[in-house]
Coordinates of C-alpha atoms and ligand atoms in Angstrom, one line a residue:
M8 CA 36.9 19.3 -84.4
A9 CA 35.1 18.9 -81.1
V10 CA 31.8 20.6 -80.6
V11 CA 33.2 23.9 -79.4
S12 CA 30.8 26.8 -78.5
V13 CA 32.1 29.8 -80.3
T14 CA 30.1 33.0 -80.9
I15 CA 30.2 34.1 -84.6
P16 CA 30.6 37.9 -84.7
A17 CA 27.0 39.5 -85.2
D18 CA 28.2 41.5 -88.4
L19 CA 29.1 38.3 -90.2
L20 CA 25.8 36.4 -89.5
P21 CA 23.1 36.2 -92.2
L22 CA 20.0 38.3 -91.4
D23 CA 17.8 35.2 -91.7
G24 CA 19.4 31.9 -90.6
R25 CA 17.1 29.5 -92.2
F26 CA 18.9 27.4 -94.8
G27 CA 16.7 24.2 -94.8
C28 CA 15.7 22.1 -97.7
G29 CA 12.2 21.6 -96.5
P30 CA 10.5 23.0 -94.5
A31 CA 12.5 25.9 -95.8
K32 CA 12.5 29.6 -95.1
V33 CA 9.1 31.2 -95.2
R34 CA 9.4 35.0 -96.1
P35 CA 8.7 37.3 -93.1
E36 CA 6.5 39.5 -95.4
A37 CA 4.2 36.5 -96.1
L38 CA 4.0 35.7 -92.4
S39 CA 3.1 39.3 -91.6
A40 CA 0.5 39.2 -94.3
L41 CA -0.9 36.0 -92.8
A42 CA -0.8 37.5 -89.4
D43 CA -2.7 40.7 -90.7
R44 CA -5.5 38.4 -92.2
A45 CA -5.5 35.7 -89.5
S46 CA -8.6 36.7 -87.7
T47 CA -10.7 36.6 -90.9
W48 CA -8.9 33.7 -92.5
M49 CA -7.8 31.0 -90.1
G50 CA -10.8 29.1 -88.7
T51 CA -13.1 29.9 -91.7
S52 CA -14.7 27.4 -94.0
H53 CA -12.8 26.1 -97.0
R54 CA -16.1 25.6 -98.8
Q55 CA -16.7 29.3 -98.9
A56 CA -15.6 32.1 -101.3
P57 CA -12.5 33.6 -99.6
V58 CA -10.7 30.2 -99.3
K59 CA -11.8 29.1 -102.8
D60 CA -10.7 32.4 -104.2
V61 CA -7.2 31.8 -102.8
V62 CA -7.2 28.2 -104.1
G63 CA -8.2 29.6 -107.5
R64 CA -5.3 32.3 -107.2
I65 CA -2.9 29.5 -106.6
R66 CA -4.2 27.5 -109.6
S67 CA -4.2 30.4 -112.1
G68 CA -1.0 31.8 -110.6
L69 CA 0.8 28.7 -111.2
A70 CA -0.5 28.3 -114.7
E71 CA 0.8 31.8 -115.4
L72 CA 4.1 31.2 -113.7
Y73 CA 4.8 28.1 -115.8
D74 CA 3.2 29.3 -118.9
A75 CA 1.2 26.0 -118.8
P76 CA 0.3 24.4 -122.2
D77 CA -3.4 24.2 -123.2
G78 CA -5.2 21.6 -121.3
Y79 CA -2.9 21.2 -118.6
E80 CA -4.5 21.5 -115.2
V81 CA -3.4 22.4 -111.7
V82 CA -4.7 19.7 -109.2
L83 CA -4.2 19.6 -105.4
G84 CA -5.0 17.6 -102.4
N85 CA -3.7 16.8 -99.0
G86 CA -0.8 14.7 -97.9
G87 CA 2.2 16.2 -99.5
S88 CA 4.6 14.7 -102.2
T89 CA 4.8 11.4 -100.4
L90 CA 1.0 10.9 -100.7
F91 CA 1.2 11.7 -104.4
W92 CA 3.6 8.7 -104.8
D93 CA 0.7 6.5 -103.7
V94 CA -1.7 8.6 -106.0
A95 CA 0.7 7.6 -108.8
S96 CA 0.6 3.9 -108.0
F97 CA -3.2 3.9 -107.8
A98 CA -4.2 6.3 -110.5
L99 CA -1.4 7.0 -113.0
V100 CA 0.9 3.9 -113.4
E101 CA -1.3 1.4 -115.4
R102 CA 0.9 -1.7 -115.4
R103 CA 4.6 -1.0 -115.3
A104 CA 6.9 2.1 -114.6
S105 CA 10.5 2.8 -115.5
I106 CA 12.3 4.8 -112.7
G107 CA 15.6 6.7 -112.5
V108 CA 17.0 6.5 -108.9
F109 CA 19.8 8.9 -107.9
G110 CA 19.1 9.5 -104.2
E111 CA 16.8 8.9 -101.4
F112 CA 13.5 10.5 -102.8
T113 CA 13.8 8.8 -106.2
S114 CA 14.6 5.5 -104.3
K115 CA 11.5 5.8 -102.1
F116 CA 9.3 6.4 -105.1
A117 CA 11.0 3.3 -106.7
S118 CA 10.3 1.3 -103.5
S119 CA 6.7 2.4 -103.3
I120 CA 6.0 1.2 -106.9
T121 CA 7.9 -1.9 -106.4
R122 CA 5.7 -2.8 -103.4
T123 CA 2.4 -2.1 -105.2
P124 CA 0.9 -5.6 -105.6
W125 CA -1.1 -5.0 -108.9
L126 CA 1.8 -3.4 -110.8
D127 CA 4.6 -5.4 -112.6
E128 CA 8.0 -5.1 -111.1
P129 CA 9.3 -1.8 -112.4
A130 CA 12.4 -1.2 -114.5
V131 CA 14.9 0.6 -112.2
T132 CA 17.9 2.5 -113.5
R133 CA 20.3 3.4 -110.6
V134 CA 23.4 5.5 -110.1
E135 CA 25.4 6.3 -107.0
P136 CA 24.5 9.7 -105.4
G137 CA 26.4 12.7 -106.6
T138 CA 25.1 12.5 -110.3
V139 CA 21.7 11.8 -112.0
V140 CA 20.3 9.1 -114.4
L141 CA 17.2 9.2 -116.3
P142 CA 15.0 6.1 -116.5
G143 CA 15.9 3.6 -119.2
V144 CA 13.7 2.9 -122.1
A145 CA 11.5 -0.1 -121.2
D146 CA 8.2 -1.7 -121.8
A147 CA 6.5 0.8 -119.5
D148 CA 3.5 3.1 -119.4
A149 CA 5.1 5.6 -117.1
Y150 CA 8.5 7.0 -116.7
A151 CA 9.5 8.6 -113.3
W152 CA 12.4 10.6 -111.9
A153 CA 12.9 13.7 -109.8
H154 CA 13.7 17.2 -111.3
N155 CA 15.9 17.9 -108.2
E156 CA 17.1 15.1 -105.8
T157 CA 16.8 17.0 -102.5
S158 CA 18.9 14.4 -100.7
T159 CA 22.0 14.9 -102.9
G160 CA 21.5 18.2 -104.5
A161 CA 21.5 17.0 -108.0
T162 CA 19.3 18.5 -110.8
A163 CA 18.3 16.3 -113.8
P164 CA 17.1 17.2 -117.2
V165 CA 13.3 17.1 -117.7
R166 CA 12.4 15.9 -121.1
R167 CA 10.3 13.1 -122.7
I168 CA 12.3 9.9 -122.8
D169 CA 13.4 9.2 -126.4
G170 CA 12.1 5.8 -127.5
A171 CA 9.3 5.7 -124.9
S172 CA 5.9 4.4 -126.2
P173 CA 4.1 7.6 -127.4
D174 CA 1.3 7.2 -124.7
A175 CA 3.7 6.6 -121.8
L176 CA 3.4 9.3 -119.0
M177 CA 6.3 11.3 -117.7
L178 CA 5.9 11.7 -113.9
I179 CA 8.3 14.3 -112.5
D180 CA 8.8 14.8 -108.8
A181 CA 9.4 18.5 -108.6
T182 CA 9.0 18.8 -105.0
S183 CA 12.2 20.9 -104.4
A184 CA 12.5 22.3 -108.0
A185 CA 8.9 23.8 -108.5
G186 CA 9.0 27.6 -107.8
A187 CA 12.7 27.8 -108.6
I188 CA 13.9 25.9 -111.6
P189 CA 12.3 26.7 -115.0
V190 CA 10.8 23.7 -116.9
D191 CA 8.9 23.1 -120.1
L192 CA 5.8 21.5 -118.8
A193 CA 4.9 20.1 -122.3
Q194 CA 7.8 17.5 -121.5
T195 CA 5.9 16.3 -118.6
D196 CA 2.5 14.7 -117.7
A197 CA 2.5 15.0 -114.0
Y198 CA 4.9 17.6 -112.5
Y199 CA 4.1 17.4 -108.8
F200 CA 5.4 19.1 -105.7
A201 CA 4.7 20.3 -102.2
P202 CA 4.7 23.9 -101.0
Q203 CA 7.2 23.7 -98.1
K204 CA 10.3 24.2 -100.3
A205 CA 10.6 26.8 -103.0
F206 CA 7.0 27.9 -102.5
S207 CA 8.1 29.1 -99.1
S208 CA 5.0 27.8 -97.3
D209 CA 4.2 25.0 -95.0
G210 CA 3.8 21.2 -95.6
G211 CA 0.8 18.9 -96.0
L212 CA -0.3 19.6 -99.5
W213 CA 0.4 18.2 -102.8
V214 CA 0.1 20.1 -106.1
A215 CA 0.5 18.8 -109.7
F216 CA 0.3 20.0 -113.2
L217 CA -1.5 17.3 -115.1
S218 CA -1.4 16.9 -118.9
P219 CA -4.7 15.9 -120.8
A220 CA -3.0 12.5 -121.2
A221 CA -2.6 12.2 -117.4
V222 CA -6.1 13.3 -116.7
E223 CA -7.4 10.7 -119.3
R224 CA -5.1 8.0 -117.7
A225 CA -6.5 8.9 -114.1
E226 CA -10.0 8.8 -115.2
R227 CA -9.7 5.4 -116.9
V228 CA -7.4 3.7 -114.3
T229 CA -9.5 4.7 -111.3
A230 CA -12.6 3.6 -113.0
E231 CA -11.1 0.0 -113.5
R232 CA -9.4 -0.6 -110.1
W233 CA -10.5 0.1 -106.5
V234 CA -9.0 3.2 -105.2
P235 CA -9.4 4.8 -101.8
D236 CA -11.1 8.2 -102.0
S237 CA -8.0 9.9 -100.4
L238 CA -5.8 8.6 -103.3
N239 CA -8.4 8.8 -106.1
L240 CA -7.0 11.4 -108.5
R241 CA -10.3 11.7 -110.4
L242 CA -11.9 13.1 -107.2
A243 CA -9.0 15.4 -106.7
I244 CA -9.3 16.6 -110.2
D245 CA -13.1 17.1 -109.7
N246 CA -12.5 19.1 -106.5
S247 CA -9.8 21.2 -108.0
R248 CA -11.8 22.3 -110.8
G249 CA -14.1 23.9 -108.2
N250 CA -11.1 25.4 -106.4
Q251 CA -11.5 22.9 -103.6
T252 CA -10.0 19.9 -101.9
L253 CA -11.5 16.6 -101.2
N254 CA -11.1 17.3 -97.4
T255 CA -10.0 20.0 -95.3
P256 CA -6.7 21.6 -96.2
A257 CA -4.4 23.6 -94.0
L258 CA -5.5 27.2 -94.6
A259 CA -2.1 28.9 -93.6
T260 CA -0.4 26.6 -96.1
L261 CA -2.6 27.8 -98.8
F262 CA -2.4 31.4 -97.8
L263 CA 1.5 31.4 -97.6
M264 CA 1.7 29.5 -101.0
A265 CA -0.5 32.1 -102.7
E266 CA 1.6 34.9 -101.3
Q267 CA 4.8 33.3 -102.7
I268 CA 3.4 32.8 -106.1
D269 CA 2.2 36.5 -106.2
W270 CA 5.7 37.5 -105.0
L271 CA 7.5 35.5 -107.8
L272 CA 5.0 36.8 -110.5
A273 CA 5.4 40.3 -109.6
A274 CA 9.3 40.0 -109.5
G275 CA 9.6 38.5 -112.8
G276 CA 8.4 34.8 -112.5
L277 CA 10.6 31.7 -112.9
A278 CA 13.3 33.9 -114.6
F279 CA 13.6 35.8 -111.5
A280 CA 13.5 32.7 -109.2
A281 CA 16.2 31.1 -111.3
E282 CA 18.4 34.2 -111.2
R283 CA 18.1 34.6 -107.4
S284 CA 18.8 30.9 -106.6
G285 CA 21.6 31.0 -109.4
A286 CA 23.3 34.0 -107.7
S287 CA 23.2 32.1 -104.3
S288 CA 24.4 28.8 -105.6
S289 CA 27.2 30.2 -107.9
H290 CA 28.5 31.9 -104.9
L291 CA 28.3 28.8 -102.7
Y292 CA 30.0 26.6 -105.3
A293 CA 32.7 29.0 -106.3
W294 CA 33.4 29.5 -102.5
A295 CA 33.7 25.6 -102.0
D296 CA 35.8 25.2 -105.2
A297 CA 38.3 27.7 -104.0
H298 CA 38.3 26.4 -100.4
P299 CA 41.2 24.1 -99.2
L300 CA 38.8 22.1 -96.9
A301 CA 35.6 22.1 -98.8
S302 CA 34.3 21.0 -102.3
P303 CA 31.0 20.6 -104.0
F304 CA 29.7 17.1 -103.8
V305 CA 27.8 16.9 -107.1
V306 CA 29.6 16.6 -110.4
E307 CA 28.9 19.2 -113.2
P308 CA 26.5 19.9 -114.9
Y309 CA 24.1 18.6 -112.3
R310 CA 24.9 20.9 -109.3
S311 CA 21.5 22.1 -108.0
P312 CA 20.8 25.8 -107.9
V313 CA 18.5 25.3 -104.9
V314 CA 20.2 22.4 -102.8
G315 CA 23.9 22.8 -102.3
T316 CA 25.9 20.0 -100.9
I317 CA 29.4 20.7 -99.7
D318 CA 31.7 17.9 -98.7
F319 CA 34.4 18.8 -96.1
D320 CA 37.9 17.5 -95.6
P321 CA 38.1 14.7 -93.0
Q322 CA 40.0 17.1 -90.6
V323 CA 36.7 19.2 -90.4
D324 CA 33.8 17.5 -88.4
A325 CA 30.9 18.8 -90.6
A326 CA 28.3 17.6 -87.9
A327 CA 30.1 19.6 -85.3
L328 CA 30.4 22.6 -87.7
A329 CA 26.5 22.4 -88.2
A330 CA 26.0 22.3 -84.5
T331 CA 28.1 25.4 -84.0
L332 CA 26.2 27.1 -86.7
R333 CA 23.0 26.1 -85.2
A334 CA 24.1 27.4 -81.7
N335 CA 24.6 30.7 -83.6
G336 CA 21.2 30.7 -85.2
I337 CA 22.2 29.3 -88.6
V338 CA 19.8 26.2 -88.8
D339 CA 19.2 23.1 -90.8
V340 CA 22.4 23.0 -92.9
E341 CA 22.8 19.2 -91.7
P342 CA 23.2 16.9 -94.5
Y343 CA 20.4 14.4 -95.5
R344 CA 20.6 11.8 -92.8
K345 CA 20.8 8.7 -94.9
L346 CA 23.5 10.1 -97.2
G347 CA 26.1 9.6 -94.3
R348 CA 28.7 12.0 -95.7
N349 CA 30.9 14.5 -93.9
Q350 CA 28.8 17.4 -95.5
L351 CA 26.7 20.4 -95.2
R352 CA 23.4 20.8 -97.3
I353 CA 22.2 24.3 -97.8
G354 CA 18.8 25.4 -99.1
M355 CA 19.0 28.2 -101.6
F356 CA 15.4 28.6 -102.6
P357 CA 14.2 31.9 -104.1
A358 CA 13.1 33.1 -100.7
V359 CA 16.8 33.0 -99.5
D360 CA 18.6 36.3 -100.0
P361 CA 21.9 35.7 -102.0
D362 CA 23.5 38.0 -99.4
D363 CA 22.6 35.6 -96.6
I364 CA 24.4 32.8 -98.6
R365 CA 27.5 35.1 -98.8
A366 CA 27.0 35.8 -94.9
L367 CA 26.8 32.0 -94.5
T368 CA 30.0 31.2 -96.1
A369 CA 31.7 34.1 -94.2
S370 CA 30.4 32.6 -91.1
I371 CA 31.7 29.1 -92.0
D372 CA 35.0 30.6 -92.8
W373 CA 35.1 32.3 -89.4
V374 CA 34.2 29.1 -87.6
L375 CA 36.8 27.1 -89.4
E376 CA 39.5 29.6 -88.7
H377 CA 38.6 29.8 -85.0
T378 CA 38.3 26.0 -84.4
Q379 CA 40.6 24.2 -86.8
G380 CA 44.2 23.2 -86.0
Ligands
PLP712 C1 10.7 16.8 -99.7 C2 10.6 15.9 -100.9 C3 9.6 14.9 -100.9 C4 8.7 14.7 -99.7 O1 7.7 15.7 -99.7 P1 6.6 15.5 -98.5 O2 5.8 16.8 -98.8 O3 7.3 15.6 -97.2 O4 6.0 14.3 -98.7 C5 9.5 14.2 -102.0 N1 10.4 14.3 -103.0 C6 11.3 15.2 -103.0 C7 12.3 15.4 -104.2 C8 11.5 16.1 -101.9 O5 12.5 17.1 -102.0

């Protein structure tokens, strides 16, 4: 299939064409709320009550959304989830980690830990993309994996590793799961994420639920080794307790994230989020399963409710299909670049209307009918 410019009939198109996996769709209602508040919000001090109140709303709203166990704290700082990987190597992993690798993001975390000079070589358990693997039991003080591998669209169980030393920390990259996929936080010590995916906001911030054991580890480890201030989790904890960040945050990001948390809470919390993403993803996978030219990439039971990866028959050029969709206002359904498959990847975070996922598959069907053969 060559790149052909076809115009998808307007009545088939989704109302909102944003299907990215991060940055992902920001709800228009949240953007309007930001626009309404813009001149008294943007360009005001993050050390004053209006911004501190919103940071407080984010922290208490997240604790409510997740029914956070006693003693768990919501901590935040600048730099996104990638920066938190470095926070982990400076302030959470004491000597050695055990890591489950099942895609690009888990692989990047493993690489960052492996290259940290003061840590021992981590134990790395790896599988090919399309399924998941938990870290193996090892002589380790931290176990790390992702709740949802955004590069492949696979969701892993989140539970303490059987046989791990009782003081080992469970570090979960929840960047694309948080705000959409329910979890029992008691099974984790650091459940960290960034707001540009299911929290329907912009990037640049990291947020983490920390267990009392993780807080204790961070305090001890950062007292023992040299840590730059920007990676010093103890400083982030201290600032977060005062509803602040160490240095200046992006105010629009905070505002939009708070709006999304309020929206989720008002609609029924994580159960609502799971139901909405579940409606989108069950439609997408059923469509692909039934389609002669498409099939879900990830094996059951690991298919993600929020990141759908659909393989296409070799007679369909998925890159050209994505380009055609893009020309029609349906954007960011290209596959994760390094996966290198003939695939589309579709973000189905709670902000995405399941009706728009139905319109997306109808649009794809239309394009295939009008360009194939
Ligand atoms: C998007 C993503 C990241 C990177 O997040 P940044 O905020 O861009 O650093 C890390 N891990 C997972 C699982 C992701 O989906």
